[in-house]
């Protein structure tokens, strides 16, 4: 599959604003040298605990926040080298679906106006053609034409997320960054939105970076999965291979944390111990070593590189051969 997006050593830091008078402001490294390739037409899932840098990575790719270093090659061009004003033409190809569907919509604007706005900005339609296109987009995402003149507060969370999807689709993008698009929704509505995203991916030939913390959702929609911990990607592999045999102890711990209805299986799980270190002062070497049951002296001193463990399965771990192997599936059928 042809690469659409290539990210190399992407870095983003934030200065802490709440400090004592006269004290030096500490830096929070939210994204710490992230690299991956996103192929045309695929879905790459990006998972990890809250605060690991997933959303910041997605926003940095689209320059909604400006990265400090690295490169983002889109169709062979490093878009980080473009002046800010020169990014507007690329916005047609790069769109985002936000986590909170209510906060991302202007409560004072009718949804027809919200969906038509990108079409007006990019001069893709006007007049009657504009209204026809908005009605078509509403139909694509499963909403009624009568909804066009309603306001966001008149819709449920799932309907508002459908509106956000329609707005992202309006300019016919190539890549959509979906930032936890179902985390605020009920389980039954989550399934509907996931199915909708899969349907429109096929219809519009879309590529997704799908950000989430729910492993079962990521397994269902993703072709490949990248796992983040404290700003770094620690494992990246095909979804089936990663869920069947993780090569990093953090991925193993995430899979073990998935609820299991069988008490006997719960007893033999390896649960993650210890607290998440402060991102303002991450541990030296491998950031995961204070919580890792396989850690050795080298892990505490030198950060392991993200290397191929075989078959294109990448992991940043010196002890990947020791990580317990088990079969994971969303129906809780595990072989430990």
Short mmCIF file of N, CA, C and O in Angstrom, two decimals, residues 72-182:
data_model
loop_
_atom_site.label_atom_id
_atom_site.label_comp_id
_atom_site.label_asym_id
_atom_site.label_seq_id
_atom_site.Cartn_x
_atom_site.Cartn_y
_atom_site.Cartn_z
N UNK A 72 6.53 16.03 8.77
CA UNK A 72 5.28 15.37 8.41
C UNK A 72 5.18 15.42 6.89
O UNK A 72 4.83 16.45 6.31
N UNK A 73 5.53 14.32 6.25
CA UNK A 73 5.54 14.25 4.80
C UNK A 73 4.16 13.79 4.31
O UNK A 73 3.74 12.66 4.57
N UNK A 74 3.44 14.69 3.63
CA UNK A 74 2.14 14.37 3.06
C UNK A 74 2.25 14.43 1.55
O UNK A 74 2.56 15.49 0.99
N UNK A 75 2.09 13.28 0.91
CA UNK A 75 2.27 13.17 -0.54
C UNK A 75 3.63 13.70 -0.98
O UNK A 75 3.76 14.40 -1.99
N UNK A 76 4.65 13.37 -0.19
CA UNK A 76 6.02 13.71 -0.54
C UNK A 76 6.47 15.09 -0.15
O UNK A 76 7.63 15.45 -0.38
N UNK A 77 5.60 15.89 0.47
CA UNK A 77 5.96 17.26 0.87
C UNK A 77 5.90 17.39 2.39
O UNK A 77 4.95 16.92 3.03
N UNK A 78 6.93 18.01 2.97
CA UNK A 78 6.95 18.26 4.40
C UNK A 78 6.05 19.47 4.69
O UNK A 78 6.44 20.62 4.46
N UNK A 79 4.86 19.21 5.21
CA UNK A 79 3.90 20.30 5.40
C UNK A 79 4.29 21.21 6.56
O UNK A 79 3.76 22.31 6.67
N UNK A 80 5.23 20.78 7.41
CA UNK A 80 5.66 21.64 8.51
C UNK A 80 6.52 22.80 8.00
O UNK A 80 6.73 23.78 8.72
N UNK A 81 7.02 22.67 6.79
CA UNK A 81 7.85 23.74 6.21
C UNK A 81 7.01 24.79 5.49
O UNK A 81 7.53 25.83 5.08
N UNK A 82 5.74 24.52 5.33
CA UNK A 82 4.86 25.50 4.67
C UNK A 82 4.57 26.67 5.60
O UNK A 82 4.34 26.47 6.80
N UNK A 83 4.52 27.90 5.09
CA UNK A 83 4.02 29.01 5.90
C UNK A 83 2.58 28.75 6.30
O UNK A 83 1.83 28.03 5.62
N UNK A 84 2.17 29.33 7.43
CA UNK A 84 0.82 29.08 7.95
C UNK A 84 -0.26 29.41 6.92
O UNK A 84 -1.24 28.67 6.78
N UNK A 85 -0.08 30.49 6.19
CA UNK A 85 -1.10 30.88 5.20
C UNK A 85 -1.18 29.88 4.05
O UNK A 85 -2.24 29.71 3.45
N UNK A 86 -0.07 29.22 3.76
CA UNK A 86 -0.04 28.27 2.64
C UNK A 86 -0.66 26.93 3.03
O UNK A 86 -0.74 26.03 2.18
N UNK A 87 -1.11 26.79 4.27
CA UNK A 87 -1.74 25.54 4.70
C UNK A 87 -3.18 25.44 4.24
O UNK A 87 -3.75 24.34 4.19
N UNK A 88 -3.81 26.58 3.91
CA UNK A 88 -5.25 26.54 3.59
C UNK A 88 -5.59 25.56 2.47
O UNK A 88 -6.54 24.78 2.62
N UNK A 89 -4.87 25.54 1.34
CA UNK A 89 -5.22 24.56 0.31
C UNK A 89 -5.15 23.12 0.79
O UNK A 89 -5.92 22.26 0.36
N UNK A 90 -4.23 22.84 1.73
CA UNK A 90 -4.09 21.47 2.24
C UNK A 90 -5.22 21.09 3.19
O UNK A 90 -5.44 19.91 3.44
N UNK A 91 -5.93 22.07 3.74
CA UNK A 91 -7.01 21.76 4.67
C UNK A 91 -8.12 20.95 3.99
O UNK A 91 -8.87 20.26 4.66
N UNK A 92 -8.20 21.04 2.69
CA UNK A 92 -9.18 20.22 1.98
C UNK A 92 -8.84 18.75 2.09
O UNK A 92 -9.73 17.89 2.10
N UNK A 93 -7.56 18.42 2.15
CA UNK A 93 -7.12 17.03 2.21
C UNK A 93 -6.98 16.50 3.63
O UNK A 93 -6.96 15.29 3.83
N UNK A 94 -6.85 17.39 4.59
CA UNK A 94 -6.59 17.00 5.98
C UNK A 94 -7.69 17.54 6.88
O UNK A 94 -7.79 18.74 7.09
N UNK A 95 -8.51 16.65 7.41
CA UNK A 95 -9.62 17.06 8.26
C UNK A 95 -9.59 16.32 9.59
O UNK A 95 -8.86 15.33 9.75
N UNK A 96 -10.39 16.80 10.55
CA UNK A 96 -10.39 16.22 11.89
C UNK A 96 -11.81 16.08 12.41
O UNK A 96 -12.66 16.94 12.16
N UNK A 97 -12.08 14.96 13.09
CA UNK A 97 -13.32 14.76 13.83
C UNK A 97 -12.96 14.85 15.30
O UNK A 97 -12.10 14.10 15.78
N UNK A 98 -13.60 15.75 16.02
CA UNK A 98 -13.21 16.03 17.40
C UNK A 98 -13.95 15.13 18.39
O UNK A 98 -15.00 14.58 18.10
N UNK A 99 -13.35 15.05 19.57
CA UNK A 99 -13.88 14.15 20.61
C UNK A 99 -15.25 14.59 21.11
O UNK A 99 -16.16 13.78 21.25
N UNK A 100 -15.39 15.87 21.40
CA UNK A 100 -16.64 16.39 21.96
C UNK A 100 -17.47 16.98 20.83
O UNK A 100 -17.18 18.08 20.35
N UNK A 101 -18.51 16.29 20.39
CA UNK A 101 -19.27 16.78 19.24
C UNK A 101 -20.07 18.04 19.52
O UNK A 101 -20.46 18.75 18.60
N UNK A 102 -20.32 18.35 20.80
CA UNK A 102 -21.07 19.56 21.11
C UNK A 102 -20.14 20.77 21.14
O UNK A 102 -20.45 21.82 20.58
N UNK A 103 -18.98 20.61 21.78
CA UNK A 103 -18.04 21.73 21.87
C UNK A 103 -17.48 22.12 20.51
O UNK A 103 -17.06 23.26 20.32
N UNK A 104 -17.45 21.19 19.56
CA UNK A 104 -16.87 21.49 18.26
C UNK A 104 -17.86 22.15 17.31
O UNK A 104 -17.49 22.54 16.20
N UNK A 105 -19.13 22.28 17.73
CA UNK A 105 -20.14 22.94 16.91
C UNK A 105 -20.53 24.28 17.53
O UNK A 105 -20.66 24.38 18.75
N UNK A 106 -20.70 25.29 16.71
CA UNK A 106 -21.10 26.61 17.19
C UNK A 106 -22.58 26.55 17.60
O UNK A 106 -23.45 26.32 16.76
N UNK A 107 -22.89 26.75 18.89
CA UNK A 107 -24.28 26.61 19.33
C UNK A 107 -25.22 27.67 18.75
O UNK A 107 -26.44 27.51 18.80
N UNK A 108 -24.66 28.75 18.20
CA UNK A 108 -25.50 29.82 17.64
C UNK A 108 -25.76 29.66 16.15
O UNK A 108 -26.46 30.48 15.56
N UNK A 109 -25.17 28.61 15.55
CA UNK A 109 -25.34 28.43 14.12
C UNK A 109 -26.16 27.17 13.84
O UNK A 109 -25.99 26.15 14.50
N UNK A 110 -27.03 27.25 12.85
CA UNK A 110 -27.75 26.07 12.41
C UNK A 110 -26.76 25.07 11.81
O UNK A 110 -25.73 25.45 11.25
N UNK A 111 -27.11 23.79 11.89
CA UNK A 111 -26.14 22.79 11.45
C UNK A 111 -25.91 22.88 9.94
O UNK A 111 -24.82 22.54 9.46
N UNK A 112 -26.90 23.33 9.20
CA UNK A 112 -26.69 23.51 7.76
C UNK A 112 -25.59 24.51 7.49
O UNK A 112 -24.77 24.33 6.57
N UNK A 113 -25.54 25.57 8.30
CA UNK A 113 -24.48 26.58 8.15
C UNK A 113 -23.12 26.03 8.56
O UNK A 113 -22.10 26.35 7.94
N UNK A 114 -23.10 25.20 9.62
CA UNK A 114 -21.83 24.62 10.07
C UNK A 114 -21.25 23.68 9.02
O UNK A 114 -20.04 23.66 8.78
N UNK A 115 -22.12 22.87 8.38
CA UNK A 115 -21.65 21.93 7.37
C UNK A 115 -21.25 22.65 6.09
O UNK A 115 -20.28 22.27 5.41
N UNK A 116 -21.96 23.73 5.75
CA UNK A 116 -21.66 24.45 4.50
C UNK A 116 -20.44 25.36 4.61
O UNK A 116 -19.87 25.74 3.58
N UNK A 117 -20.04 25.70 5.82
CA UNK A 117 -18.94 26.65 5.99
C UNK A 117 -17.66 26.24 5.26
O UNK A 117 -17.06 27.07 4.55
N UNK A 118 -17.16 24.99 5.40
CA UNK A 118 -15.94 24.64 4.65
C UNK A 118 -16.13 24.70 3.14
O UNK A 118 -15.19 25.02 2.40
N UNK A 119 -17.35 24.42 2.67
CA UNK A 119 -17.61 24.53 1.22
C UNK A 119 -17.52 25.97 0.75
O UNK A 119 -17.03 26.25 -0.35
N UNK A 120 -17.97 26.90 1.59
CA UNK A 120 -17.91 28.33 1.25
C UNK A 120 -16.47 28.82 1.31
O UNK A 120 -15.99 29.53 0.41
N UNK A 121 -15.75 28.42 2.36
CA UNK A 121 -14.36 28.88 2.54
C UNK A 121 -13.50 28.45 1.35
O UNK A 121 -12.67 29.23 0.84
N UNK A 122 -13.69 27.21 0.90
CA UNK A 122 -12.86 26.69 -0.20
C UNK A 122 -13.51 26.91 -1.57
O UNK A 122 -13.01 26.39 -2.57
N UNK A 123 -14.62 27.65 -1.58
CA UNK A 123 -15.28 28.03 -2.83
C UNK A 123 -15.63 26.82 -3.69
O UNK A 123 -15.39 26.78 -4.89
N UNK A 124 -16.23 25.81 -3.03
CA UNK A 124 -16.59 24.58 -3.73
C UNK A 124 -18.04 24.57 -4.18
O UNK A 124 -18.41 23.77 -5.04
N UNK A 125 -18.87 25.41 -3.58
CA UNK A 125 -20.29 25.46 -3.96
C UNK A 125 -20.90 26.76 -3.45
O UNK A 125 -20.39 27.37 -2.50
N UNK A 126 -21.99 27.15 -4.07
CA UNK A 126 -22.72 28.34 -3.62
C UNK A 126 -24.17 28.25 -4.09
O UNK A 126 -24.52 27.46 -4.97
N UNK A 127 -25.02 29.07 -3.48
CA UNK A 127 -26.42 29.12 -3.86
C UNK A 127 -27.14 27.81 -3.66
O UNK A 127 -26.98 27.12 -2.66
N UNK A 128 -27.95 27.43 -4.64
CA UNK A 128 -28.74 26.21 -4.55
C UNK A 128 -27.85 24.97 -4.53
O UNK A 128 -28.17 23.97 -3.87
N UNK A 129 -26.75 25.03 -5.25
CA UNK A 129 -25.82 23.91 -5.26
C UNK A 129 -25.27 23.65 -3.86
O UNK A 129 -25.08 22.50 -3.45
N UNK A 130 -25.03 24.73 -3.11
CA UNK A 130 -24.52 24.59 -1.75
C UNK A 130 -25.53 23.87 -0.87
O UNK A 130 -25.18 22.95 -0.12
N UNK A 131 -26.79 24.27 -0.95
CA UNK A 131 -27.81 23.62 -0.13
C UNK A 131 -27.98 22.15 -0.53
O UNK A 131 -28.14 21.29 0.35
N UNK A 132 -27.94 21.87 -1.83
CA UNK A 132 -28.07 20.48 -2.28
C UNK A 132 -26.94 19.62 -1.75
O UNK A 132 -27.15 18.47 -1.35
N UNK A 133 -25.73 20.17 -1.71
CA UNK A 133 -24.58 19.42 -1.21
C UNK A 133 -24.71 19.15 0.28
O UNK A 133 -24.37 18.06 0.76
N UNK A 134 -25.19 20.13 1.04
CA UNK A 134 -25.40 19.94 2.48
C UNK A 134 -26.45 18.86 2.72
O UNK A 134 -26.28 17.99 3.59
N UNK A 135 -27.52 18.89 1.97
CA UNK A 135 -28.57 17.86 2.11
C UNK A 135 -28.02 16.48 1.77
O UNK A 135 -28.36 15.48 2.42
N UNK A 136 -27.15 16.41 0.76
CA UNK A 136 -26.55 15.13 0.40
C UNK A 136 -25.66 14.61 1.52
O UNK A 136 -25.68 13.42 1.85
N UNK A 137 -24.88 15.49 2.14
CA UNK A 137 -24.00 15.09 3.24
C UNK A 137 -24.81 14.61 4.44
O UNK A 137 -24.43 13.65 5.11
N UNK A 138 -25.92 15.28 4.73
CA UNK A 138 -26.79 14.83 5.82
C UNK A 138 -27.30 13.43 5.55
O UNK A 138 -27.36 12.58 6.46
N UNK A 139 -27.66 13.17 4.32
CA UNK A 139 -28.14 11.83 3.96
C UNK A 139 -27.03 10.79 4.11
O UNK A 139 -27.28 9.68 4.58
N UNK A 140 -25.80 11.14 3.73
CA UNK A 140 -24.67 10.21 3.81
C UNK A 140 -24.44 9.77 5.25
O UNK A 140 -24.15 8.59 5.52
N UNK A 141 -24.58 10.69 6.22
CA UNK A 141 -24.31 10.36 7.62
C UNK A 141 -25.56 9.91 8.37
O UNK A 141 -25.53 9.75 9.59
N UNK A 142 -26.67 9.73 7.67
CA UNK A 142 -27.85 9.16 8.29
C UNK A 142 -28.77 10.14 8.99
O UNK A 142 -29.52 9.75 9.89
N UNK A 143 -28.74 11.41 8.59
CA UNK A 143 -29.62 12.42 9.17
C UNK A 143 -30.67 12.85 8.14
O UNK A 143 -30.45 12.74 6.93
N UNK A 144 -31.78 13.37 8.65
CA UNK A 144 -32.89 13.76 7.79
C UNK A 144 -32.68 15.16 7.24
O UNK A 144 -32.08 16.02 7.89
N UNK A 145 -33.22 15.42 6.05
CA UNK A 145 -33.10 16.74 5.43
C UNK A 145 -33.75 17.82 6.28
O UNK A 145 -33.33 18.99 6.26
N UNK A 146 -34.77 17.44 7.07
CA UNK A 146 -35.46 18.42 7.92
C UNK A 146 -34.57 18.95 9.03
O UNK A 146 -34.90 19.96 9.66
N UNK A 147 -33.45 18.30 9.28
CA UNK A 147 -32.54 18.72 10.35
C UNK A 147 -31.69 19.92 9.97
O UNK A 147 -31.01 20.50 10.82
N UNK A 148 -31.70 20.31 8.72
CA UNK A 148 -30.74 21.30 8.23
C UNK A 148 -30.85 22.65 8.94
O UNK A 148 -29.86 23.37 9.09
N UNK A 149 -32.04 23.02 9.40
CA UNK A 149 -32.24 24.33 10.02
C UNK A 149 -32.31 24.27 11.54
O UNK A 149 -32.69 25.25 12.18
N UNK A 150 -31.92 23.14 12.12
CA UNK A 150 -31.93 23.02 13.59
C UNK A 150 -30.58 23.41 14.17
O UNK A 150 -29.56 23.48 13.48
N UNK A 151 -30.59 23.63 15.51
CA UNK A 151 -29.38 24.02 16.22
C UNK A 151 -28.78 22.81 16.94
O UNK A 151 -29.49 21.82 17.22
N UNK A 152 -27.49 22.85 17.28
CA UNK A 152 -26.83 21.69 17.90
C UNK A 152 -27.51 21.16 19.16
O UNK A 152 -27.53 19.95 19.38
N UNK A 153 -28.09 22.06 19.99
CA UNK A 153 -28.68 21.59 21.24
C UNK A 153 -29.92 20.73 21.02
O UNK A 153 -30.40 20.08 21.95
N UNK A 154 -30.45 20.72 19.81
CA UNK A 154 -31.64 19.93 19.50
C UNK A 154 -31.31 18.48 19.12
O UNK A 154 -32.21 17.70 18.81
N UNK A 155 -30.02 18.13 19.16
CA UNK A 155 -29.61 16.80 18.74
C UNK A 155 -28.99 16.03 19.90
O UNK A 155 -28.44 16.61 20.84
N UNK A 156 -29.03 14.70 19.80
CA UNK A 156 -28.35 13.84 20.76
C UNK A 156 -26.85 13.83 20.48
O UNK A 156 -26.40 14.35 19.45
N UNK A 157 -26.07 13.21 21.38
CA UNK A 157 -24.62 13.15 21.19
C UNK A 157 -24.24 12.43 19.91
O UNK A 157 -23.35 12.86 19.17
N UNK A 158 -24.91 11.30 19.64
CA UNK A 158 -24.61 10.56 18.42
C UNK A 158 -24.95 11.33 17.17
O UNK A 158 -24.20 11.31 16.18
N UNK A 159 -26.05 12.06 17.19
CA UNK A 159 -26.43 12.88 16.03
C UNK A 159 -25.44 14.03 15.83
O UNK A 159 -25.08 14.37 14.70
N UNK A 160 -24.99 14.63 16.93
CA UNK A 160 -24.01 15.72 16.81
C UNK A 160 -22.70 15.20 16.23
O UNK A 160 -22.04 15.90 15.46
N UNK A 161 -22.32 13.97 16.60
CA UNK A 161 -21.09 13.42 16.02
C UNK A 161 -21.27 13.15 14.54
O UNK A 161 -20.32 13.33 13.75
N UNK A 162 -22.46 12.75 14.12
CA UNK A 162 -22.74 12.58 12.70
C UNK A 162 -22.60 13.92 11.96
O UNK A 162 -22.12 13.97 10.82
N UNK A 163 -23.03 15.00 12.61
CA UNK A 163 -22.89 16.33 12.00
C UNK A 163 -21.41 16.66 11.84
O UNK A 163 -20.98 17.20 10.81
N UNK A 164 -20.61 16.35 12.87
CA UNK A 164 -19.16 16.59 12.79
C UNK A 164 -18.52 15.79 11.66
O UNK A 164 -17.62 16.28 10.97
N UNK A 165 -18.99 14.57 11.46
CA UNK A 165 -18.47 13.74 10.36
C UNK A 165 -18.85 14.35 9.02
O UNK A 165 -18.04 14.41 8.10
N UNK A 166 -20.10 14.81 8.91
CA UNK A 166 -20.55 15.44 7.66
C UNK A 166 -19.71 16.68 7.35
O UNK A 166 -19.35 16.92 6.18
N UNK A 167 -19.41 17.46 8.37
CA UNK A 167 -18.60 18.67 8.15
C UNK A 167 -17.19 18.31 7.67
O UNK A 167 -16.63 18.98 6.80
N UNK A 168 -16.62 17.24 8.25
CA UNK A 168 -15.28 16.81 7.83
C UNK A 168 -15.30 16.28 6.40
O UNK A 168 -14.33 16.46 5.64
N UNK A 169 -16.40 15.64 6.01
CA UNK A 169 -16.50 15.06 4.66
C UNK A 169 -16.75 16.11 3.59
O UNK A 169 -16.54 15.84 2.40
N UNK A 170 -17.21 17.28 3.98
CA UNK A 170 -17.71 18.27 3.01
C UNK A 170 -16.70 18.60 1.93
O UNK A 170 -17.06 18.78 0.76
N UNK A 171 -15.41 18.68 2.28
CA UNK A 171 -14.39 19.10 1.31
C UNK A 171 -13.69 17.91 0.66
O UNK A 171 -12.65 18.07 0.02
N UNK A 172 -14.25 16.70 0.84
CA UNK A 172 -13.70 15.48 0.24
C UNK A 172 -12.22 15.29 0.61
O UNK A 172 -11.34 15.28 -0.27
N UNK A 173 -11.90 15.12 1.88
CA UNK A 173 -10.50 14.99 2.29
C UNK A 173 -9.92 13.63 1.92
O UNK A 173 -10.66 12.68 1.61
N UNK A 174 -8.60 13.52 1.98
CA UNK A 174 -7.91 12.24 1.81
C UNK A 174 -7.64 11.58 3.15
O UNK A 174 -7.67 10.36 3.26
N UNK A 175 -7.37 12.40 4.17
CA UNK A 175 -7.00 11.90 5.49
C UNK A 175 -7.88 12.56 6.54
O UNK A 175 -8.07 13.78 6.55
N UNK A 176 -8.42 11.74 7.45
CA UNK A 176 -9.19 12.25 8.58
C UNK A 176 -8.55 11.76 9.87
O UNK A 176 -8.31 10.55 10.04
N UNK A 177 -8.26 12.68 10.77
CA UNK A 177 -7.81 12.34 12.11
C UNK A 177 -9.05 12.33 13.01
O UNK A 177 -9.69 13.36 13.22
N UNK A 178 -9.40 11.15 13.50
CA UNK A 178 -10.58 10.99 14.36
C UNK A 178 -10.10 10.91 15.80
O UNK A 178 -9.53 9.90 16.23
N UNK A 179 -10.31 11.99 16.56
CA UNK A 179 -9.80 12.10 17.92
C UNK A 179 -10.85 11.60 18.91
O UNK A 179 -11.73 12.35 19.33
N UNK A 180 -10.76 10.33 19.27
CA UNK A 180 -11.69 9.69 20.20
C UNK A 180 -13.14 10.03 19.84
O UNK A 180 -13.89 10.57 20.65
N UNK A 181 -13.56 9.72 18.62
CA UNK A 181 -14.88 10.18 18.16
C UNK A 181 -16.06 9.48 18.81
O UNK A 181 -17.19 9.94 18.65
N UNK A 182 -15.82 8.38 19.54
CA UNK A 182 -16.95 7.66 20.14
C UNK A 182 -16.86 7.57 21.66
O UNK A 182 -17.71 6.98 22.31
#
